PDB file of C-alpha atoms in Angstrom:
ATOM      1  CA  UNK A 171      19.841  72.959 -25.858  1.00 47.00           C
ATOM      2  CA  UNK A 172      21.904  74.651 -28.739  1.00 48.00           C
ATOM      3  CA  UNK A 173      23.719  72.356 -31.209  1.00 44.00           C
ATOM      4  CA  UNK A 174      27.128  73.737 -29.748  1.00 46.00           C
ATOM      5  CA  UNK A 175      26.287  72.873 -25.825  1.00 46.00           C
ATOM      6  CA  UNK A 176      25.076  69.310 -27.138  1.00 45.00           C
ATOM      7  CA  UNK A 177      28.339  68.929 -28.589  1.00 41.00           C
ATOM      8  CA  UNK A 178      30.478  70.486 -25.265  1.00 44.00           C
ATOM      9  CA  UNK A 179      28.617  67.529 -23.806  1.00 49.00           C
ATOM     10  CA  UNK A 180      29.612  64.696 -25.676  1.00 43.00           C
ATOM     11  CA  UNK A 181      33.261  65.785 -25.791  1.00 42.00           C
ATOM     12  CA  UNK A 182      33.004  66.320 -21.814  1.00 45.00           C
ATOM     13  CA  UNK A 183      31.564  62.826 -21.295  1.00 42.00           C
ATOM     14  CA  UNK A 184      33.820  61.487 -23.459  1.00 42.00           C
ATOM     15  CA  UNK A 185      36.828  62.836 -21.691  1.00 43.00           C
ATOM     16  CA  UNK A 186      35.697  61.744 -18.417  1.00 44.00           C
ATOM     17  CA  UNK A 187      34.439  58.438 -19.429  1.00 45.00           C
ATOM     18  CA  UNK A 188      38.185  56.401 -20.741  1.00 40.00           C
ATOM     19  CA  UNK A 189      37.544  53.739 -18.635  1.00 40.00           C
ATOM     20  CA  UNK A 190      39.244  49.816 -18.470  1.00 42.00           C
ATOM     21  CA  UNK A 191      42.476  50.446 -18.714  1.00 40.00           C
ATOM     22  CA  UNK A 192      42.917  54.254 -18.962  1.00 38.00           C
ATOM     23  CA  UNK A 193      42.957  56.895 -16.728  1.00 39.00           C
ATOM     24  CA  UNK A 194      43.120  61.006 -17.044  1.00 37.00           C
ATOM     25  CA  UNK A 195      46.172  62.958 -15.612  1.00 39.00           C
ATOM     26  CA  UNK A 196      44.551  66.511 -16.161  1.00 38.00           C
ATOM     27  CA  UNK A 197      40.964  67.901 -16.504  1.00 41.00           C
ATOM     28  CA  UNK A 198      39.302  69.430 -19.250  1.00 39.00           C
ATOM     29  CA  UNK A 199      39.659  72.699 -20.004  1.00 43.00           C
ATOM     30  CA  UNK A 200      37.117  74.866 -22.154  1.00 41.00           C
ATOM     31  CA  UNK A 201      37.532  77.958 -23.522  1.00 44.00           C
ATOM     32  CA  UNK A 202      34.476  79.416 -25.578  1.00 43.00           C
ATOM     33  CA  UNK A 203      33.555  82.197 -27.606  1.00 42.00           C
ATOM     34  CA  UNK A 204      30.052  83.821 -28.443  1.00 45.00           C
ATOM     35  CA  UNK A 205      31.136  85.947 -31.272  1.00 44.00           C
ATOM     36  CA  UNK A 206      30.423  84.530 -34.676  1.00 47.00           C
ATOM     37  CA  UNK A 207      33.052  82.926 -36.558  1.00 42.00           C
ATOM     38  CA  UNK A 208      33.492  83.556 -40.190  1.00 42.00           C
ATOM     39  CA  UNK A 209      31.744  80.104 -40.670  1.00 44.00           C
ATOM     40  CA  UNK A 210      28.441  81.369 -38.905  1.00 45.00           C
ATOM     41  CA  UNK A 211      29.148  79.009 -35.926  1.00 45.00           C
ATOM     42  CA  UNK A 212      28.055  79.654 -32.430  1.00 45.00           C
ATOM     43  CA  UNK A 213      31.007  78.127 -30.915  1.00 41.00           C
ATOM     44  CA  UNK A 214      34.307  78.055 -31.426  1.00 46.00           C
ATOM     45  CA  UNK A 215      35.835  74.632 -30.417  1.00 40.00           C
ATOM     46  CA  UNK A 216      39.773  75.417 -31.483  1.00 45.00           C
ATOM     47  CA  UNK A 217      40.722  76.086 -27.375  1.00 46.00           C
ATOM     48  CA  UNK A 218      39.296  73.117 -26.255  1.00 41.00           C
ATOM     49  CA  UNK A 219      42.323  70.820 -24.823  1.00 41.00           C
ATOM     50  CA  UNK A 220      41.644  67.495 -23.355  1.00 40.00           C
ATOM     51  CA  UNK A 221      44.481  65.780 -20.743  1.00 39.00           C
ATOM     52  CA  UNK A 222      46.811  63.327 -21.720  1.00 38.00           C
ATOM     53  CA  UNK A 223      45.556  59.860 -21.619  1.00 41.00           C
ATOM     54  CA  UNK A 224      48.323  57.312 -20.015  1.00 40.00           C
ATOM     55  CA  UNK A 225      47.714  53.384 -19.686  1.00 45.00           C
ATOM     56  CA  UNK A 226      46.990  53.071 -15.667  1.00 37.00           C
ATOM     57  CA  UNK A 227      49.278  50.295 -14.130  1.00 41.00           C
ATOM     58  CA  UNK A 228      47.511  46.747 -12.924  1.00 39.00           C
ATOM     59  CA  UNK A 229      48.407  43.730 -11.090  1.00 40.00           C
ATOM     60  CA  UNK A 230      49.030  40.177 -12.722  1.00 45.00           C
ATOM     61  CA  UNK A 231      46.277  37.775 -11.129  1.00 54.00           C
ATOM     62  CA  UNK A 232      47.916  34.820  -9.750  1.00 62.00           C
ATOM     63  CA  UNK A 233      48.060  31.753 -11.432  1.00 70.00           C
ATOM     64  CA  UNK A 234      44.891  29.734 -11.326  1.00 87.00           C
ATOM     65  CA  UNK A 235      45.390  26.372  -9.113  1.00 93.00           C
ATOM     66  CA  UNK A 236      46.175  23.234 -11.035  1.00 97.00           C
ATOM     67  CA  UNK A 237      44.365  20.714  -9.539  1.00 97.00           C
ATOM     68  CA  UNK A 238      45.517  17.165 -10.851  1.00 98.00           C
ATOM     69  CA  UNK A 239      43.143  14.819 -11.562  1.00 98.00           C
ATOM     70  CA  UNK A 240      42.180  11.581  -9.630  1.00 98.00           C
ATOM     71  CA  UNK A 241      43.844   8.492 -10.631  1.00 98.00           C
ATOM     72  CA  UNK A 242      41.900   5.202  -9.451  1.00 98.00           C
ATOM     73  CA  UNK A 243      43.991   3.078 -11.491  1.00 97.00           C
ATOM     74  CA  UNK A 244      45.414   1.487  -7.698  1.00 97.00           C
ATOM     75  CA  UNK A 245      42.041   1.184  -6.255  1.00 97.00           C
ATOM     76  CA  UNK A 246      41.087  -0.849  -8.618  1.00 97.00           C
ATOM     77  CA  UNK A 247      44.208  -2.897  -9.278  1.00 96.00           C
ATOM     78  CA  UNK A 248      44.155  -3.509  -5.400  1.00 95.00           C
ATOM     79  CA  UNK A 249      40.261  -4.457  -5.565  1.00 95.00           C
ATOM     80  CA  UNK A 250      41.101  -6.971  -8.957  1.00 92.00           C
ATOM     81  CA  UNK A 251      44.085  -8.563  -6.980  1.00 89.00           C
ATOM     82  CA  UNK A 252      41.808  -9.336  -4.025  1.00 86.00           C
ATOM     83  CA  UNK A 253      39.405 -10.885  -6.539  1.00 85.00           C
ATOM     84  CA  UNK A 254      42.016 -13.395  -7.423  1.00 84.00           C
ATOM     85  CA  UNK A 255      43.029 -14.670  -4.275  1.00 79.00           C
ATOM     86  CA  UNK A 256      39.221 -14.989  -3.419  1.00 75.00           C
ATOM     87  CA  UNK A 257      36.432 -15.177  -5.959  1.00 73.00           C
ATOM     88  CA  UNK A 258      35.597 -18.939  -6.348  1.00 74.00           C
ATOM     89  CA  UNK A 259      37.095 -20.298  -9.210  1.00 69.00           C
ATOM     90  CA  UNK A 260      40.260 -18.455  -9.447  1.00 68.00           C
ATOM     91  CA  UNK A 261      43.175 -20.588  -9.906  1.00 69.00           C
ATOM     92  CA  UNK A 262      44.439 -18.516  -6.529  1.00 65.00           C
ATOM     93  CA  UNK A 263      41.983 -18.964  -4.104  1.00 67.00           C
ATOM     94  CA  UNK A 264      42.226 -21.152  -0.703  1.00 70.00           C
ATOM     95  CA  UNK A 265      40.971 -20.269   2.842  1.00 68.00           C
ATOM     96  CA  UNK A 266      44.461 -19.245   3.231  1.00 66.00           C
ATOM     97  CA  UNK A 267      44.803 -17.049   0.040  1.00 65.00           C
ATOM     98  CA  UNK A 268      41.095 -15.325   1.100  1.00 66.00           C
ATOM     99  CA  UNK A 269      42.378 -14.781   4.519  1.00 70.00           C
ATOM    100  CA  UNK A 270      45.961 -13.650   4.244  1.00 71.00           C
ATOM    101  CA  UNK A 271      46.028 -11.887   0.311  1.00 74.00           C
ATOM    102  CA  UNK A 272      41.774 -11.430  -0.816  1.00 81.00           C
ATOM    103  CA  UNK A 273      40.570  -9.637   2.808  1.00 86.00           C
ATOM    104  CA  UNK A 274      43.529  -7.337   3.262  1.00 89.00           C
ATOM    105  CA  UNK A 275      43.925  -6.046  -0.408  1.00 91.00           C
ATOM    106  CA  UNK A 276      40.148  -5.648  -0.813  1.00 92.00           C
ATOM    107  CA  UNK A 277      40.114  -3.259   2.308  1.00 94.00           C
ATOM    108  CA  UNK A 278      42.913  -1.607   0.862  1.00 95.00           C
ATOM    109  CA  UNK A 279      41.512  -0.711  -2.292  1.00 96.00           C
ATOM    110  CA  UNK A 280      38.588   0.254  -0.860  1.00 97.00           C
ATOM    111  CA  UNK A 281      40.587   2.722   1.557  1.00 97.00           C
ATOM    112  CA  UNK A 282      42.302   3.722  -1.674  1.00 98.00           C
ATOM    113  CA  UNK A 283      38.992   4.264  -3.401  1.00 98.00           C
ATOM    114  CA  UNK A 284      38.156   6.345  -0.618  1.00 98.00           C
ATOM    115  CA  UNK A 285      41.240   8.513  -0.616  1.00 97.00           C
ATOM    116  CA  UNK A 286      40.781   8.998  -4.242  1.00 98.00           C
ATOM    117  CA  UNK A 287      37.898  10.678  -3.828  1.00 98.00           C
ATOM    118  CA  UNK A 288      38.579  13.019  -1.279  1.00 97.00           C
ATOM    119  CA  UNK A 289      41.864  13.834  -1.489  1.00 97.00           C
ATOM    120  CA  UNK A 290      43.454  15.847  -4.453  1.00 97.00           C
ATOM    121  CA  UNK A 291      46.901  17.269  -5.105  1.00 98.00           C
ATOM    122  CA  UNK A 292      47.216  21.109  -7.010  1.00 98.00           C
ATOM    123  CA  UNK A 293      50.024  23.118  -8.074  1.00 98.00           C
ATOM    124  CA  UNK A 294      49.181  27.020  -7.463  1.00 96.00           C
ATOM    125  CA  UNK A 295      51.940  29.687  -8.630  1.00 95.00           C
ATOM    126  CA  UNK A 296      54.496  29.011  -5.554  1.00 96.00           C
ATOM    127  CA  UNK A 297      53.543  26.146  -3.877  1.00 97.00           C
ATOM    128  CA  UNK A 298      52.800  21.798  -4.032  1.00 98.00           C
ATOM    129  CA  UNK A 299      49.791  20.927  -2.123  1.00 97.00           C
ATOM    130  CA  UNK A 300      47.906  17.966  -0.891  1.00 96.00           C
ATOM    131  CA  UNK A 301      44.270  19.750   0.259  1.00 96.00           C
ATOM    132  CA  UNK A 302      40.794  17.861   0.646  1.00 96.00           C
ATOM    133  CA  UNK A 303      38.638  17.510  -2.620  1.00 96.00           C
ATOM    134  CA  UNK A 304      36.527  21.048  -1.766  1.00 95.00           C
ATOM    135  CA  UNK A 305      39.670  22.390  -1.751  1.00 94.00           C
ATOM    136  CA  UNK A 306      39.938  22.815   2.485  1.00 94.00           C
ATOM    137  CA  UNK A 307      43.207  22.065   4.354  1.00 92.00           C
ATOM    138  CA  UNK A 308      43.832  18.466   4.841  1.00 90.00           C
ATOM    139  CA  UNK A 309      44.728  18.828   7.896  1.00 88.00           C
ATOM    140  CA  UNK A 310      48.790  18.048   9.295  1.00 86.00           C
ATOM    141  CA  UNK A 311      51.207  15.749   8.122  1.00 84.00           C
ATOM    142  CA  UNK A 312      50.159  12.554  10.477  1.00 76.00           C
ATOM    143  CA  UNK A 313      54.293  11.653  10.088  1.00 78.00           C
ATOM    144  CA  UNK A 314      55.594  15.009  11.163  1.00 80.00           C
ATOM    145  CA  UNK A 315      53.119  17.428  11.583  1.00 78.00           C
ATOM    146  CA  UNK A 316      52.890  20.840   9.497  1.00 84.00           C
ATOM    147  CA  UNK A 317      50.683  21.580   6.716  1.00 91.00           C
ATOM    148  CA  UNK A 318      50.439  19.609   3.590  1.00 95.00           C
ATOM    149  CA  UNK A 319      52.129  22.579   1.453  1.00 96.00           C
ATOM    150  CA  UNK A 320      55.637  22.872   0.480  1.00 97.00           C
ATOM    151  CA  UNK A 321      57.302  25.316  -1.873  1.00 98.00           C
ATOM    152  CA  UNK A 322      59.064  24.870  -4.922  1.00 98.00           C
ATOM    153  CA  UNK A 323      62.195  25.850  -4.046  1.00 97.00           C
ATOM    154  CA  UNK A 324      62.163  23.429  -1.014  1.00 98.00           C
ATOM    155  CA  UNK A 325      61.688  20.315  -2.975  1.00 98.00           C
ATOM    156  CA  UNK A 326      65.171  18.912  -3.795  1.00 98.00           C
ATOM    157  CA  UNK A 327      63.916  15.842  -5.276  1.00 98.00           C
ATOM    158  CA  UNK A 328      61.039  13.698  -6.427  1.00 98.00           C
ATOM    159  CA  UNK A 329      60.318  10.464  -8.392  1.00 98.00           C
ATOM    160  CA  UNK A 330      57.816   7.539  -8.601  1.00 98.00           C
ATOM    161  CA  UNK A 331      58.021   4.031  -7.776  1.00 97.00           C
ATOM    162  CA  UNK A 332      58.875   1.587  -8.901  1.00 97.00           C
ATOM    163  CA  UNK A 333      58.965   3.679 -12.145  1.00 97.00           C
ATOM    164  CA  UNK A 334      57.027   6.210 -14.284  1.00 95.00           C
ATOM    165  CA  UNK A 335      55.369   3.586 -16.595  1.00 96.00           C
ATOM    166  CA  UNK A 336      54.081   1.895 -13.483  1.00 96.00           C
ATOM    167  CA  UNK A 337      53.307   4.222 -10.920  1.00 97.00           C
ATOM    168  CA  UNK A 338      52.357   3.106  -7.335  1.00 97.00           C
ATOM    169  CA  UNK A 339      53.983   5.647  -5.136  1.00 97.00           C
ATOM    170  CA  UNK A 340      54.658   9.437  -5.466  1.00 98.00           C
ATOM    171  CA  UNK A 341      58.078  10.062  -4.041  1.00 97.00           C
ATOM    172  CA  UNK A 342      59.560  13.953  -2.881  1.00 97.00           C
ATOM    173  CA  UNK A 343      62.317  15.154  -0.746  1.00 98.00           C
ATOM    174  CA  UNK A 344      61.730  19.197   0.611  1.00 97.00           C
ATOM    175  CA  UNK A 345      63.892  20.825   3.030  1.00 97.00           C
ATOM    176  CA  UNK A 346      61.014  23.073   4.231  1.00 96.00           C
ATOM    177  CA  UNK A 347      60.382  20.218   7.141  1.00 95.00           C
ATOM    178  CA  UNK A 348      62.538  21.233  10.287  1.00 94.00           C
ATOM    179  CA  UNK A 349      65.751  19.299  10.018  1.00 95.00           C
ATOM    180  CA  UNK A 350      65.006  17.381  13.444  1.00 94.00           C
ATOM    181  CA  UNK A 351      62.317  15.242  11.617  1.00 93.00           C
ATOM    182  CA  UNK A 352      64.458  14.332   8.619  1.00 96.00           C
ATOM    183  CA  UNK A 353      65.413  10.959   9.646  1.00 94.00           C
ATOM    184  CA  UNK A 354      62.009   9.924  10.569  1.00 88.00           C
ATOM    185  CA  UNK A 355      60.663   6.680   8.707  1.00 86.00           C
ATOM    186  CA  UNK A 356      62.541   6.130   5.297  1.00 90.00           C
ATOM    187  CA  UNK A 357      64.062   9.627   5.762  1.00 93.00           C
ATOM    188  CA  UNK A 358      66.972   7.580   8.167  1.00 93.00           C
ATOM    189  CA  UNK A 359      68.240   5.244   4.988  1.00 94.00           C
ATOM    190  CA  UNK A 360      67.323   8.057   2.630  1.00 95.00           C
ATOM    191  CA  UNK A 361      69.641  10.931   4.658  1.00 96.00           C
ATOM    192  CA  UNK A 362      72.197   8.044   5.466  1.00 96.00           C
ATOM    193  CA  UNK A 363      76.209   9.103   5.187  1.00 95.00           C
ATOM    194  CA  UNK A 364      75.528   6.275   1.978  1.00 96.00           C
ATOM    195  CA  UNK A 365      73.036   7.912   0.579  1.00 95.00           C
ATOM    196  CA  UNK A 366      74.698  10.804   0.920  1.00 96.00           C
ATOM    197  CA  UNK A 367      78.364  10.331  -0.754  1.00 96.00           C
ATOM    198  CA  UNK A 368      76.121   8.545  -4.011  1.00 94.00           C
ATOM    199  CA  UNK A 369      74.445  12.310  -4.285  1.00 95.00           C
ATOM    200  CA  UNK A 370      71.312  12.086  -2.395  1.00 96.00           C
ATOM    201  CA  UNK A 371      70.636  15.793  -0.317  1.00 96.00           C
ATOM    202  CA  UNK A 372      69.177  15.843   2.389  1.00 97.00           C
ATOM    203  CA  UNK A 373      66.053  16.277   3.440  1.00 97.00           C
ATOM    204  CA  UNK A 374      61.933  15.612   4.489  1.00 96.00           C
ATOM    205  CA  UNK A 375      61.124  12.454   2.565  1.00 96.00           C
ATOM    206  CA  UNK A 376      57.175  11.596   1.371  1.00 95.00           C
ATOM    207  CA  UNK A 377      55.315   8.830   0.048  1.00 95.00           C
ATOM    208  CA  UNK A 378      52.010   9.229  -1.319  1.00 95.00           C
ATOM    209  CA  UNK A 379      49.926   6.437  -3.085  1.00 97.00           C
ATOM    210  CA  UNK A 380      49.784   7.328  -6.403  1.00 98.00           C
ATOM    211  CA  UNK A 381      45.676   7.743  -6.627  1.00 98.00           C
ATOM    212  CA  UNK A 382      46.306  11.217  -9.265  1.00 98.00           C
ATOM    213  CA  UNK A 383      47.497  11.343 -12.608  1.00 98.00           C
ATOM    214  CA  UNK A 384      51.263  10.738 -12.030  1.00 98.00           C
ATOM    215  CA  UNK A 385      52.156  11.893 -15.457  1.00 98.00           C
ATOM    216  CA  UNK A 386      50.006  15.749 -14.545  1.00 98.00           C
ATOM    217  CA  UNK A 387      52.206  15.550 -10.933  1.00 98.00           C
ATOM    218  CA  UNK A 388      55.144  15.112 -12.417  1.00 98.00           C
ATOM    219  CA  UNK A 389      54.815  17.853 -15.341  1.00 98.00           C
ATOM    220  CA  UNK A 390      53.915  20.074 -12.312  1.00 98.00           C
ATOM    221  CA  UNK A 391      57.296  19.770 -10.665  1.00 98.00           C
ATOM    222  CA  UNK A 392      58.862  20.101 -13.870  1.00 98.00           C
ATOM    223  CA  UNK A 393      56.714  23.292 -15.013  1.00 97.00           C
ATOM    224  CA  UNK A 394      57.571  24.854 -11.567  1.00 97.00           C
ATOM    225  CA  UNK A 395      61.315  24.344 -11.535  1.00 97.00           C
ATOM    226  CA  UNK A 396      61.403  21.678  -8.950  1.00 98.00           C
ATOM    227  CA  UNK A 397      64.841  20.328  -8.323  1.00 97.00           C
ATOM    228  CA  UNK A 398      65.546  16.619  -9.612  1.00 97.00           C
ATOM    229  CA  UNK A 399      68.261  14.237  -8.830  1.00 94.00           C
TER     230      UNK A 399
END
């Protein structure tokens, strides 16, 4: 192969080959000449023309899935508290105490524990989830049925309780819910004509224990434009 053809090859190959994140909108065109130039060159290159090169147009990629870390701050307050009212020696313990307050809030923190494991809440780029720890559905709502998603723009309001520094509940209202299960549970006092004329909107209300980071949950709503009372 002549030292001109070798070189018609790399400039072809190099055309052809603008790759991630370019694209060719015409083809190569070659025009060559045998006849000698006045340099003694075989080829003369001065026709070759190579198409424009424009940026080709691509997709964002979604938003990667926040998933909020697990909290078991209220397993294991629940599981100390039961301690108290019945490990021997505590200045809280009777039969009654172990019965009544030790039993009940041991079980619960252990249900809590539980939960905490398997259960995790994520923010993705449109909606507020509650999905099982591998990331499957978690199922319906037990209250009112419907999958554990909701969209941004559907949540009207949201809080923890009794307050941020102490988190043991995550509170939202969404309107995404059909309106004929709003008054179901605490939705009735919380969708009252009271609540109402002090500025409350109506709506879906949720409870969740509060076994994620509460501070992560509640910069999600905020990052995502959630609405707040």
């Amino acid at each position: 192969m002549t030292a001109g053809k070798a070189l018609l090859s790399f400039v072809l190959l190099l055309a052809s080959d603008v790759s991630d994140g370019f694209t060719t909108t015409s083809h190569v065109k070659v025009t060559s000449s045998r006849s000698q130039s006045p340099m003694g060159r075989p080829f003369d290159f001065s026709n070759v023309s190579v198409g424009s090169v424009v940026p080709f147009k691509t997709s964002l990629a979604a938003a990667p899935t926040e998933i909020i870390d697990p909290s078991y701050n209220l397993a294991l307050g629940s599981l100390a508290l039961a301690a108290a009212f019945a490990l021997p020696g505590s200045p809280l313990k009777s039969n009654l105490s172990t019965i009544l307050g030790g039993i009940p809030l041991a079980l619960f923190g252990l249900f809590l524990a539980y939960q905490t494991t398997t259960i995790r809440f994520t923010f993705d780029d449109k909606n507020f989830s509650l999905v099982k720890a591998n990331m499957e559905s978690s199922g319906e709502n037990f209250v009112v049925g419907g999958e554990n998603v909701w969209a941004y723009d559907k949540i009207v309001n949201y809080d923890l309780f009794p307050s941020r520094s102490f988190p043991i509940l995550v509170y939202f209202k969404e309107t995404q819910t059909p309106e004929e299960f709003w008054n179901v549970g605490p939705g009735e006092k919380a969708n009252s004509p009271e609540a109402i004329a002090k500025g409350a909107v109506p709506g879906q209300v949720h409870f969740f224990p509060a076994i994620a980071n509460t501070e992560e949950i509640i910069n999600g709503f905020e990052k995502h434009g959630c609405a707040k009372l």
